PDB file of C-alpha atoms in Angstrom:
ATOM      1  CA  PHE A  16       0.069   0.081  -0.151  1.00 93.00           C
ATOM      2  CA  GLN A  17       2.446   2.042   0.985  1.00 92.00           C
ATOM      3  CA  ALA A  18       4.869   2.006  -2.217  1.00 94.00           C
ATOM      4  CA  PHE A  19       0.824   2.234  -4.376  1.00 95.00           C
ATOM      5  CA  SER A  20       1.149   5.262  -2.830  1.00 92.00           C
ATOM      6  CA  ARG A  21       3.919   6.833  -3.365  1.00 91.00           C
ATOM      7  CA  GLU A  22       4.060   5.974  -7.582  1.00 95.00           C
ATOM      8  CA  GLY A  23       0.093   6.995  -7.636  1.00 94.00           C
ATOM      9  CA  MET A  24       1.041  10.308  -6.310  1.00 91.00           C
ATOM     10  CA  LYS A  25       4.306  10.356  -8.855  1.00 92.00           C
ATOM     11  CA  ALA A  26       1.470   9.498 -11.425  1.00 96.00           C
ATOM     12  CA  PHE A  27      -1.113  11.966 -11.125  1.00 96.00           C
ATOM     13  CA  TYR A  28       1.189  14.327 -11.604  1.00 95.00           C
ATOM     14  CA  ASN A  29       3.461  12.780 -14.205  1.00 96.00           C
ATOM     15  CA  ALA A  30       0.044  12.599 -15.710  1.00 97.00           C
ATOM     16  CA  ILE A  31      -1.118  16.674 -15.349  1.00 95.00           C
ATOM     17  CA  THR A  32       2.409  18.322 -15.993  1.00 95.00           C
ATOM     18  CA  ASP A  33       5.722  18.450 -16.951  1.00 95.00           C
ATOM     19  CA  LYS A  34       7.054  20.721 -14.484  1.00 92.00           C
ATOM     20  CA  LYS A  35      10.299  19.787 -11.805  1.00 91.00           C
ATOM     21  CA  TYR A  36       8.465  20.520  -8.638  1.00 91.00           C
ATOM     22  CA  VAL A  37       4.478  20.310  -8.279  1.00 91.00           C
ATOM     23  CA  VAL A  38       2.794  22.591  -4.841  1.00 91.00           C
ATOM     24  CA  ASP A  39      -0.131  20.504  -3.886  1.00 91.00           C
ATOM     25  CA  LYS A  40      -2.159  23.024  -1.911  1.00 89.00           C
ATOM     26  CA  SER A  41      -4.788  21.956   1.084  1.00 88.00           C
ATOM     27  CA  ARG A  42      -5.435  23.233   4.502  1.00 85.00           C
ATOM     28  CA  GLY A  43      -5.360  19.935   5.626  1.00 89.00           C
ATOM     29  CA  TRP A  44      -1.930  18.470   4.714  1.00 93.00           C
ATOM     30  CA  GLY A  45      -0.856  19.569   8.244  1.00 95.00           C
ATOM     31  CA  ILE A  46      -3.133  16.949  10.556  1.00 96.00           C
ATOM     32  CA  HIS A  47      -1.906  14.049   8.082  1.00 95.00           C
ATOM     33  CA  TYR A  48       1.366  14.375   8.670  1.00 96.00           C
ATOM     34  CA  ASP A  49       1.864  10.629   9.943  1.00 94.00           C
ATOM     35  CA  PHE A  50      -0.243   9.750   6.638  1.00 92.00           C
ATOM     36  CA  LEU A  51       2.363  11.844   4.511  1.00 93.00           C
ATOM     37  CA  ASN A  52       5.619  10.481   6.254  1.00 94.00           C
ATOM     38  CA  PHE A  53       3.816   7.060   6.231  1.00 92.00           C
ATOM     39  CA  ILE A  54       4.181   7.833   1.742  1.00 91.00           C
ATOM     40  CA  ASN A  55       6.612   9.087   1.463  1.00 88.00           C
ATOM     41  CA  PRO A  56       9.774  10.324   4.134  1.00 92.00           C
ATOM     42  CA  GLU A  57       9.792  13.674   5.684  1.00 94.00           C
ATOM     43  CA  PRO A  58       6.703  15.768   3.927  1.00 95.00           C
ATOM     44  CA  LYS A  59       7.506  19.438   3.243  1.00 96.00           C
ATOM     45  CA  ILE A  60       4.486  21.937   4.498  1.00 97.00           C
ATOM     46  CA  ILE A  61       4.165  25.004   4.399  1.00 98.00           C
ATOM     47  CA  CYS A  62       1.342  26.281   6.035  1.00 97.00           C
ATOM     48  CA  MET A  63       1.024  30.708   5.482  1.00 95.00           C
ATOM     49  CA  VAL A  64      -1.211  32.495   8.361  1.00 97.00           C
ATOM     50  CA  ARG A  65      -2.340  34.947   9.352  1.00 96.00           C
ATOM     51  CA  ASP A  66      -3.771  37.258  12.107  1.00 97.00           C
ATOM     52  CA  LEU A  67      -6.596  35.336  12.840  1.00 97.00           C
ATOM     53  CA  ARG A  68      -8.689  38.922  13.717  1.00 98.00           C
ATOM     54  CA  ASP A  69      -7.933  39.666   9.612  1.00 97.00           C
ATOM     55  CA  ILE A  70      -9.112  35.955   8.998  1.00 96.00           C
ATOM     56  CA  PHE A  71     -12.527  36.928  10.851  1.00 97.00           C
ATOM     57  CA  ALA A  72     -12.734  40.689   9.687  1.00 97.00           C
ATOM     58  CA  SER A  73     -11.881  39.272   6.432  1.00 94.00           C
ATOM     59  CA  MET A  74     -15.243  36.510   6.514  1.00 93.00           C
ATOM     60  CA  GLU A  75     -17.505  40.076   7.470  1.00 95.00           C
ATOM     61  CA  LYS A  76     -16.174  41.564   4.731  1.00 93.00           C
ATOM     62  CA  ASN A  77     -17.619  39.679   2.457  1.00 90.00           C
ATOM     63  CA  TYR A  78     -21.004  38.367   4.093  1.00 92.00           C
ATOM     64  CA  ARG A  79     -21.935  42.135   4.770  1.00 93.00           C
ATOM     65  CA  LYS A  80     -20.677  42.557   0.596  1.00 89.00           C
ATOM     66  CA  ASN A  81     -22.881  39.445  -0.249  1.00 86.00           C
ATOM     67  CA  PRO A  82     -26.221  40.727   1.397  1.00 84.00           C
ATOM     68  CA  ASP A  83     -28.166  38.810  -1.515  1.00 83.00           C
ATOM     69  CA  LYS A  84     -26.256  35.154  -1.341  1.00 78.00           C
ATOM     70  CA  GLN A  85     -27.944  32.686   0.815  1.00 67.00           C
ATOM     71  CA  ASP A  86     -24.832  31.551   2.834  1.00 74.00           C
ATOM     72  CA  GLY A  87     -26.546  28.890   5.805  1.00 82.00           C
ATOM     73  CA  ILE A  88     -25.487  32.063   8.489  1.00 89.00           C
ATOM     74  CA  LEU A  89     -28.430  34.488   9.303  1.00 89.00           C
ATOM     75  CA  ASP A  90     -31.685  33.170  10.580  1.00 91.00           C
ATOM     76  CA  TRP A  91     -33.263  35.554  12.085  1.00 91.00           C
ATOM     77  CA  SER A  92     -36.230  33.145  13.749  1.00 93.00           C
ATOM     78  CA  LYS A  93     -33.430  31.430  15.300  1.00 94.00           C
ATOM     79  CA  MET A  94     -31.428  34.947  16.314  1.00 95.00           C
ATOM     80  CA  GLN A  95     -28.384  33.244  14.918  1.00 93.00           C
ATOM     81  CA  GLY A  96     -25.639  35.093  13.135  1.00 93.00           C
ATOM     82  CA  THR A  97     -27.845  38.033  13.807  1.00 95.00           C
ATOM     83  CA  THR A  98     -24.251  39.976  14.939  1.00 96.00           C
ATOM     84  CA  VAL A  99     -20.408  40.375  14.660  1.00 97.00           C
ATOM     85  CA  PRO A 100     -19.747  38.055  17.605  1.00 97.00           C
ATOM     86  CA  LYS A 101     -22.075  35.282  17.121  1.00 97.00           C
ATOM     87  CA  ARG A 102     -21.201  35.840  13.754  1.00 96.00           C
ATOM     88  CA  ILE A 103     -17.488  34.335  14.467  1.00 96.00           C
ATOM     89  CA  ASP A 104     -18.658  31.710  16.561  1.00 96.00           C
ATOM     90  CA  ILE A 105     -20.517  30.503  14.063  1.00 96.00           C
ATOM     91  CA  TRP A 106     -17.444  31.106  12.072  1.00 95.00           C
ATOM     92  CA  ALA A 107     -15.059  29.730  14.607  1.00 96.00           C
ATOM     93  CA  GLN A 108     -16.885  26.250  15.156  1.00 95.00           C
ATOM     94  CA  ASN A 109     -17.155  25.021  11.282  1.00 93.00           C
ATOM     95  CA  PRO A 110     -15.520  24.680   8.640  1.00 90.00           C
ATOM     96  CA  PRO A 111     -13.548  26.713   6.795  1.00 89.00           C
ATOM     97  CA  VAL A 112     -11.941  28.411   9.583  1.00 94.00           C
ATOM     98  CA  GLY A 113     -12.715  26.723  12.935  1.00 95.00           C
ATOM     99  CA  MET A 114     -11.781  23.249  10.648  1.00 95.00           C
ATOM    100  CA  ALA A 115      -8.138  25.146  10.350  1.00 95.00           C
ATOM    101  CA  ILE A 116      -8.203  26.673  13.153  1.00 96.00           C
ATOM    102  CA  GLU A 117      -8.288  23.157  15.216  1.00 96.00           C
ATOM    103  CA  ARG A 118      -6.244  21.017  12.844  1.00 96.00           C
ATOM    104  CA  LEU A 119      -3.169  24.071  13.747  1.00 96.00           C
ATOM    105  CA  SER A 120      -3.864  23.266  17.094  1.00 96.00           C
ATOM    106  CA  GLU A 121      -4.019  20.148  16.955  1.00 97.00           C
ATOM    107  CA  ILE A 122      -0.329  20.340  14.970  1.00 97.00           C
ATOM    108  CA  HIS A 123       0.655  21.893  17.641  1.00 95.00           C
ATOM    109  CA  ARG A 124       0.308  19.716  20.469  1.00 96.00           C
ATOM    110  CA  LEU A 125       1.752  17.000  18.177  1.00 96.00           C
ATOM    111  CA  GLY A 126       4.578  18.588  17.404  1.00 97.00           C
ATOM    112  CA  ILE A 127       4.005  18.947  13.713  1.00 97.00           C
ATOM    113  CA  ASN A 128       4.117  21.961  13.795  1.00 96.00           C
ATOM    114  CA  THR A 129       8.351  21.585  14.033  1.00 97.00           C
ATOM    115  CA  LYS A 130       8.626  20.076  10.751  1.00 96.00           C
ATOM    116  CA  MET A 131       6.431  22.492   9.015  1.00 97.00           C
ATOM    117  CA  LEU A 132       7.364  26.195   7.551  1.00 98.00           C
ATOM    118  CA  PHE A 133       5.212  29.158   8.629  1.00 98.00           C
ATOM    119  CA  VAL A 134       4.753  31.473   6.951  1.00 98.00           C
ATOM    120  CA  LYS A 135       3.357  34.707   7.975  1.00 97.00           C
ATOM    121  CA  PHE A 136       1.336  36.212   5.889  1.00 96.00           C
ATOM    122  CA  GLU A 137       1.720  40.134   7.180  1.00 97.00           C
ATOM    123  CA  ASP A 138       5.179  39.304   6.703  1.00 97.00           C
ATOM    124  CA  LEU A 139       5.096  37.946   3.348  1.00 97.00           C
ATOM    125  CA  CYS A 140       3.209  40.764   2.450  1.00 96.00           C
ATOM    126  CA  LEU A 141       6.257  43.711   4.105  1.00 96.00           C
ATOM    127  CA  TYR A 142       9.629  41.628   3.401  1.00 96.00           C
ATOM    128  CA  PRO A 143       9.276  39.071  -0.092  1.00 96.00           C
ATOM    129  CA  ASP A 144      12.448  38.745  -0.786  1.00 96.00           C
ATOM    130  CA  THR A 145      13.219  37.249   2.624  1.00 96.00           C
ATOM    131  CA  GLU A 146      10.297  34.799   3.142  1.00 97.00           C
ATOM    132  CA  MET A 147      10.586  33.957  -0.668  1.00 97.00           C
ATOM    133  CA  LYS A 148      14.347  32.643   0.144  1.00 97.00           C
ATOM    134  CA  ARG A 149      12.966  30.473   4.069  1.00 98.00           C
ATOM    135  CA  ILE A 150      10.483  29.024   1.154  1.00 97.00           C
ATOM    136  CA  TYR A 151      13.274  28.030  -1.222  1.00 97.00           C
ATOM    137  CA  ASP A 152      15.795  27.029   1.791  1.00 97.00           C
ATOM    138  CA  TYR A 153      13.032  25.341   3.362  1.00 97.00           C
ATOM    139  CA  LEU A 154      12.324  22.466   0.583  1.00 97.00           C
ATOM    140  CA  ASP A 155      15.537  22.177  -0.467  1.00 96.00           C
ATOM    141  CA  VAL A 156      15.023  24.012  -4.855  1.00 95.00           C
ATOM    142  CA  PRO A 157      17.088  26.739  -6.267  1.00 94.00           C
ATOM    143  CA  PHE A 158      15.501  29.960  -5.540  1.00 94.00           C
ATOM    144  CA  PHE A 159      14.252  31.828  -8.565  1.00 92.00           C
ATOM    145  CA  GLU A 160      13.915  35.616  -9.136  1.00 92.00           C
ATOM    146  CA  HIS A 161      10.577  36.638  -8.660  1.00 92.00           C
ATOM    147  CA  ASP A 162       9.318  39.754  -9.222  1.00 93.00           C
ATOM    148  CA  PHE A 163       6.446  40.643  -6.723  1.00 93.00           C
ATOM    149  CA  ASP A 164       5.369  44.127  -9.093  1.00 93.00           C
ATOM    150  CA  ASN A 165       3.654  41.543 -11.688  1.00 92.00           C
ATOM    151  CA  ILE A 166       2.221  39.165 -10.134  1.00 90.00           C
ATOM    152  CA  GLN A 167       0.269  36.271 -12.702  1.00 88.00           C
ATOM    153  CA  GLN A 168      -2.598  34.500 -11.790  1.00 83.00           C
ATOM    154  CA  VAL A 169      -1.677  30.777 -13.357  1.00 80.00           C
ATOM    155  CA  THR A 170      -4.185  28.808 -11.025  1.00 77.00           C
ATOM    156  CA  LYS A 171      -8.032  29.458 -11.309  1.00 75.00           C
ATOM    157  CA  GLU A 172     -10.460  28.186  -8.458  1.00 72.00           C
ATOM    158  CA  ASP A 173     -14.003  27.872  -9.126  1.00 67.00           C
ATOM    159  CA  ASP A 174     -15.287  30.413  -6.205  1.00 57.00           C
ATOM    160  CA  GLU A 175     -18.382  29.808  -6.937  1.00 64.00           C
ATOM    161  CA  VAL A 176     -18.485  26.839  -4.526  1.00 58.00           C
ATOM    162  CA  TYR A 177     -17.493  28.892  -1.501  1.00 55.00           C
ATOM    163  CA  GLY A 178     -20.592  31.611  -2.170  1.00 53.00           C
ATOM    164  CA  ALA A 179     -20.210  34.846  -0.613  1.00 57.00           C
ATOM    165  CA  PHE A 180     -16.203  33.088   0.476  1.00 64.00           C
ATOM    166  CA  GLY A 181     -15.269  32.486  -2.438  1.00 58.00           C
ATOM    167  CA  ASP A 182     -12.135  35.560  -3.364  1.00 61.00           C
ATOM    168  CA  HIS A 183      -9.260  33.328  -4.626  1.00 64.00           C
ATOM    169  CA  VAL A 184      -8.377  36.032  -7.103  1.00 77.00           C
ATOM    170  CA  ILE A 185      -4.814  37.128  -6.517  1.00 82.00           C
ATOM    171  CA  ARG A 186      -3.446  40.827  -6.334  1.00 82.00           C
ATOM    172  CA  THR A 187      -1.066  41.244  -8.844  1.00 88.00           C
ATOM    173  CA  LYS A 188       1.746  43.122  -7.033  1.00 91.00           C
ATOM    174  CA  LEU A 189       2.043  42.315  -3.591  1.00 90.00           C
ATOM    175  CA  ALA A 190       2.232  44.481  -1.546  1.00 91.00           C
ATOM    176  CA  PRO A 191       0.790  45.226   2.431  1.00 92.00           C
ATOM    177  CA  VAL A 192      -2.315  45.030   3.819  1.00 91.00           C
ATOM    178  CA  PRO A 193      -3.691  47.300   6.439  1.00 94.00           C
ATOM    179  CA  SER A 194      -5.996  45.358   9.100  1.00 96.00           C
ATOM    180  CA  LYS A 195      -9.485  47.035   9.171  1.00 96.00           C
ATOM    181  CA  ALA A 196      -9.607  44.328  11.475  1.00 97.00           C
ATOM    182  CA  LYS A 197     -11.451  46.912  14.708  1.00 97.00           C
ATOM    183  CA  GLN A 198     -13.124  48.591  11.809  1.00 97.00           C
ATOM    184  CA  LEU A 199     -14.674  45.863  11.316  1.00 97.00           C
ATOM    185  CA  LEU A 200     -15.057  43.793  14.143  1.00 98.00           C
ATOM    186  CA  GLY A 201     -15.120  46.448  16.348  1.00 97.00           C
ATOM    187  CA  THR A 202     -11.701  46.683  19.748  1.00 97.00           C
ATOM    188  CA  ASP A 203     -14.202  44.655  21.416  1.00 97.00           C
ATOM    189  CA  VAL A 204     -14.471  41.379  18.839  1.00 97.00           C
ATOM    190  CA  CYS A 205     -10.308  42.204  18.024  1.00 98.00           C
ATOM    191  CA  LYS A 206      -9.412  41.604  21.779  1.00 97.00           C
ATOM    192  CA  TRP A 207     -11.919  38.795  22.318  1.00 97.00           C
ATOM    193  CA  ILE A 208     -10.099  37.084  19.950  1.00 97.00           C
ATOM    194  CA  PHE A 209      -6.975  37.753  20.883  1.00 96.00           C
ATOM    195  CA  ASP A 210      -7.534  36.173  24.427  1.00 97.00           C
ATOM    196  CA  THR A 211      -9.197  33.301  23.395  1.00 95.00           C
ATOM    197  CA  TYR A 212      -7.064  32.222  20.957  1.00 95.00           C
ATOM    198  CA  PRO A 213      -3.612  33.311  22.958  1.00 92.00           C
ATOM    199  CA  TRP A 214      -1.741  30.076  21.560  1.00 90.00           C
ATOM    200  CA  PHE A 215      -2.333  31.037  17.517  1.00 92.00           C
TER     201      PHE A 215
END
């Protein structure tokens, strides 16, 4: 089974690309480290993290931007999702955000985090050359000089499946993104998030 899985993975990628290196995106790889390690020893896993307050602020921004879309969050008859704190509770207890938080917490609890590379979104925006050098060093592949003022979107995602929260169009220029968490969530809610997830 181990050999079947390893060779199956190679066959899959060989059938869809002739590139020398492949990066497979999934929020779930980190928590499945032991299985990946079983298939191919010492897998390389990179985890992008962002200030949790800004993640919730992004969810709230998309929620407000799409009042016409049924998202299952708001239900006046049950008083569900009717306030910012209630919506954050919903997002914190459900996929994709809640599942990502839970998995990340477990990754730290099990010590898997020591085998992964964490890249802070804020650091990548501020120091792209430094952060990309860290990534290339971790992957042990030759460095490539990037043009952060002309970023091409080569991978397209079907945002329709994400409803109001589908937003995978990338910016063509890398630049710092000012936090809007206090503006969108309020100071009290930002403090609650910070106090509730100190490990994050």
